mmCIF file of C-alpha atoms in Angstrom:
data_model
loop_
_atom_site.group_PDB
_atom_site.id
_atom_site.type_symbol
_atom_site.label_atom_id
_atom_site.label_comp_id
_atom_site.label_asym_id
_atom_site.label_seq_id
_atom_site.Cartn_x
_atom_site.Cartn_y
_atom_site.Cartn_z
ATOM 1 C CA ALA A 1 91.015 119.224 118.753
ATOM 2 C CA ILE A 2 91.502 121.835 121.474
ATOM 3 C CA PRO A 3 88.092 123.398 122.159
ATOM 4 C CA ALA A 4 89.456 126.220 124.361
ATOM 5 C CA ILE A 5 91.253 127.761 121.348
ATOM 6 C CA GLY A 6 88.819 126.624 118.649
ATOM 7 C CA LEU A 7 91.313 124.192 117.118
ATOM 8 C CA ARG A 8 90.210 121.238 115.040
ATOM 9 C CA ALA A 9 92.926 119.908 112.720
ATOM 10 C CA THR A 10 94.084 116.905 110.750
ATOM 11 C CA VAL A 11 97.145 115.043 112.018
ATOM 12 C CA VAL A 12 99.686 113.662 109.522
ATOM 13 C CA PRO A 13 102.834 111.589 110.091
ATOM 14 C CA MET A 14 106.099 113.522 109.951
ATOM 15 C CA GLY A 15 109.692 112.501 110.332
ATOM 16 C CA TRP A 16 113.047 114.211 110.551
ATOM 17 C CA ARG A 17 116.645 113.514 109.734
ATOM 18 C CA GLU A 18 119.977 114.613 111.105
ATOM 19 C CA GLU A 19 122.225 116.575 108.773
ATOM 20 C CA ALA A 20 126.007 116.074 108.550
ATOM 21 C CA ASP A 21 126.544 119.152 110.729
ATOM 22 C CA GLY A 22 124.389 117.644 113.499
ATOM 23 C CA SER A 23 121.393 119.880 112.857
ATOM 24 C CA VAL A 24 117.946 118.354 112.535
ATOM 25 C CA LEU A 25 115.786 118.863 109.468
ATOM 26 C CA TRP A 26 112.088 118.264 110.147
ATOM 27 C CA GLU A 27 109.606 117.272 107.473
ATOM 28 C CA ASP A 28 106.975 119.934 106.915
ATOM 29 C CA PRO A 29 103.407 119.006 107.981
ATOM 30 C CA GLY A 30 102.050 121.863 105.846
ATOM 31 C CA THR A 31 98.681 123.087 107.112
ATOM 32 C CA ALA A 32 98.168 119.990 109.297
ATOM 33 C CA VAL A 33 99.518 119.007 112.695
ATOM 34 C CA GLY A 34 102.470 116.639 112.383
ATOM 35 C CA TRP A 35 102.784 113.504 114.511
ATOM 36 C CA LEU A 36 106.494 112.774 114.995
ATOM 37 C CA GLU A 37 106.836 109.226 113.703
ATOM 38 C CA ARG A 38 109.588 108.463 116.192
ATOM 39 C CA SER A 39 107.250 109.286 119.079
ATOM 40 C CA ALA A 40 104.583 107.053 120.581
ATOM 41 C CA LEU A 41 101.045 106.434 119.488
ATOM 42 C CA PRO A 42 98.292 107.348 121.956
ATOM 43 C CA GLY A 43 97.842 104.686 124.618
ATOM 44 C CA GLU A 44 101.405 103.320 124.362
ATOM 45 C CA GLY A 45 102.367 104.717 127.781
ATOM 46 C CA THR A 46 104.997 107.243 126.734
ATOM 47 C CA ASN A 47 105.387 110.555 124.851
ATOM 48 C CA VAL A 48 103.104 111.326 121.880
ATOM 49 C CA VAL A 49 104.593 114.363 120.103
ATOM 50 C CA LEU A 50 102.690 116.688 117.769
ATOM 51 C CA ALA A 51 104.168 119.737 116.024
ATOM 52 C CA GLY A 52 102.688 122.451 113.855
ATOM 53 C CA HIS A 53 103.261 125.865 112.368
ATOM 54 C CA HIS A 54 102.024 128.936 114.212
ATOM 55 C CA ASN A 55 102.733 131.693 111.705
ATOM 56 C CA ILE A 56 102.797 130.098 108.216
ATOM 57 C CA ARG A 57 100.907 127.505 106.134
ATOM 58 C CA GLY A 58 97.532 127.858 107.804
ATOM 59 C CA GLU A 59 98.864 128.694 111.278
ATOM 60 C CA VAL A 60 97.408 125.502 112.777
ATOM 61 C CA PHE A 61 99.036 126.182 116.169
ATOM 62 C CA ARG A 62 98.562 129.983 115.994
ATOM 63 C CA TYR A 63 96.699 130.120 119.317
ATOM 64 C CA LEU A 64 98.468 127.268 121.113
ATOM 65 C CA VAL A 65 100.160 129.914 123.267
ATOM 66 C CA ASP A 66 96.702 130.667 124.725
ATOM 67 C CA VAL A 67 96.025 127.213 126.197
ATOM 68 C CA ALA A 68 95.972 126.925 129.967
ATOM 69 C CA PRO A 69 96.327 124.132 132.500
ATOM 70 C CA GLY A 70 93.103 122.133 132.614
ATOM 71 C CA ASP A 71 92.173 122.741 128.953
ATOM 72 C CA GLU A 72 91.063 119.613 127.114
ATOM 73 C CA VAL A 73 92.861 118.142 124.092
ATOM 74 C CA TYR A 74 91.264 115.392 121.998
ATOM 75 C CA LEU A 75 93.339 113.134 119.765
ATOM 76 C CA ALA A 76 91.705 110.560 117.495
ATOM 77 C CA ALA A 77 93.694 107.491 116.484
ATOM 78 C CA GLY A 78 91.837 104.865 114.502
ATOM 79 C CA GLU A 79 88.459 104.314 116.119
ATOM 80 C CA THR A 80 89.527 105.681 119.518
ATOM 81 C CA THR A 81 89.506 109.275 120.725
ATOM 82 C CA TYR A 82 91.905 110.017 123.561
ATOM 83 C CA ARG A 83 91.192 112.850 125.988
ATOM 84 C CA TYR A 84 94.045 114.762 127.590
ATOM 85 C CA LEU A 85 94.189 117.680 130.016
ATOM 86 C CA VAL A 86 96.840 120.366 129.665
ATOM 87 C CA ARG A 87 99.230 120.154 132.592
ATOM 88 C CA GLU A 88 101.687 122.906 131.721
ATOM 89 C CA ARG A 89 102.707 125.382 129.024
ATOM 90 C CA PHE A 90 106.108 127.035 128.785
ATOM 91 C CA ILE A 91 108.549 128.631 126.371
ATOM 92 C CA VAL A 92 112.229 127.732 125.931
ATOM 93 C CA PRO A 93 114.902 129.613 123.938
ATOM 94 C CA GLU A 94 116.026 127.794 120.781
ATOM 95 C CA LYS A 95 118.071 130.197 118.626
ATOM 96 C CA HIS A 96 121.402 131.629 119.734
ATOM 97 C CA VAL A 97 121.711 129.159 122.624
ATOM 98 C CA SER A 98 124.391 126.621 123.472
ATOM 99 C CA GLU A 99 124.358 123.082 122.114
ATOM 100 C CA GLU A 100 123.773 121.982 125.711
ATOM 101 C CA GLN A 101 120.579 124.090 125.870
ATOM 102 C CA ARG A 102 119.363 122.732 122.515
ATOM 103 C CA ALA A 103 120.004 119.172 123.711
ATOM 104 C CA GLN A 104 118.058 119.929 126.885
ATOM 105 C CA ASN A 105 115.178 121.309 124.787
ATOM 106 C CA ALA A 106 115.163 118.147 122.648
ATOM 107 C CA LEU A 107 114.377 116.049 125.722
ATOM 108 C CA TRP A 108 110.793 117.389 125.557
ATOM 109 C CA ILE A 109 110.198 115.278 122.432
ATOM 110 C CA ALA A 110 112.010 112.184 123.724
ATOM 111 C CA PRO A 111 110.327 109.063 125.149
ATOM 112 C CA THR A 112 109.093 109.476 128.725
ATOM 113 C CA ILE A 113 108.288 107.150 131.615
ATOM 114 C CA ASP A 114 104.728 108.481 131.736
ATOM 115 C CA GLU A 115 101.962 108.720 129.149
ATOM 116 C CA ARG A 116 101.758 112.287 127.848
ATOM 117 C CA LEU A 117 100.957 114.399 124.833
ATOM 118 C CA THR A 118 103.550 117.041 123.922
ATOM 119 C CA LEU A 119 102.596 119.838 121.518
ATOM 120 C CA VAL A 120 105.404 121.918 119.999
ATOM 121 C CA THR A 121 105.514 125.068 117.885
ATOM 122 C CA CYS A 122 107.738 128.085 117.390
ATOM 123 C CA TRP A 123 107.339 131.365 119.291
ATOM 124 C CA PRO A 124 106.988 134.365 119.199
ATOM 125 C CA TYR A 125 104.763 135.066 116.226
ATOM 126 C CA ARG A 126 107.198 137.280 114.309
ATOM 127 C CA ASP A 127 110.554 135.788 115.328
ATOM 128 C CA ASN A 128 110.535 131.986 115.930
ATOM 129 C CA SER A 129 113.503 132.258 118.299
ATOM 130 C CA HIS A 130 111.896 130.069 120.965
ATOM 131 C CA ARG A 131 109.818 126.892 121.243
ATOM 132 C CA LEU A 132 106.418 126.781 122.855
ATOM 133 C CA ILE A 133 105.900 123.452 124.635
ATOM 134 C CA VAL A 134 102.524 122.239 125.911
ATOM 135 C CA ILE A 135 102.351 119.081 128.012
ATOM 136 C CA ALA A 136 99.031 117.269 128.488
ATOM 137 C CA ALA A 137 98.290 114.144 130.525
ATOM 138 C CA PRO A 138 95.614 111.537 129.887
ATOM 139 C CA ALA A 139 92.358 112.647 131.463
ATOM 140 C CA PRO A 140 90.908 110.427 134.168
ATOM 141 C CA LEU A 141 88.218 108.119 132.875
ATOM 142 C CA GLU A 142 84.822 109.618 133.412
ATOM 143 C CA GLU A 143 82.613 107.547 135.658
ATOM 144 C CA ALA A 144 79.257 106.417 134.344
ATOM 145 C CA SER A 145 76.342 107.945 136.211
#
């Protein structure tokens, strides 16, 4: 859930495979948000990666481009709900770029040395030539009053 953009969605596992030509074919999460099975689970101390469509199949991440630093993201896993705060949002070119650039872009979904939540979708709405990346960090624990 991302209250700032009115998002409340189901998360489903999703994988991907490498094709013979080196390209990556992602499984389709449909109208849900996909949790990349090769990424971490919340609380494991590294990168939790979620991906979703922004312009087809329900447009689950349609308004992800509108999140801002400080916005809250809630992710439920089992009986625990994890709270994250958006740290940054940026857009990287994906189509018609060098293999070096694509490899650099792929690092955003790789394991990290810090706990984080990475949200990924295509951009812009009518072209899909770029990737929108949102990075959120675990929110500080709220002190009891």
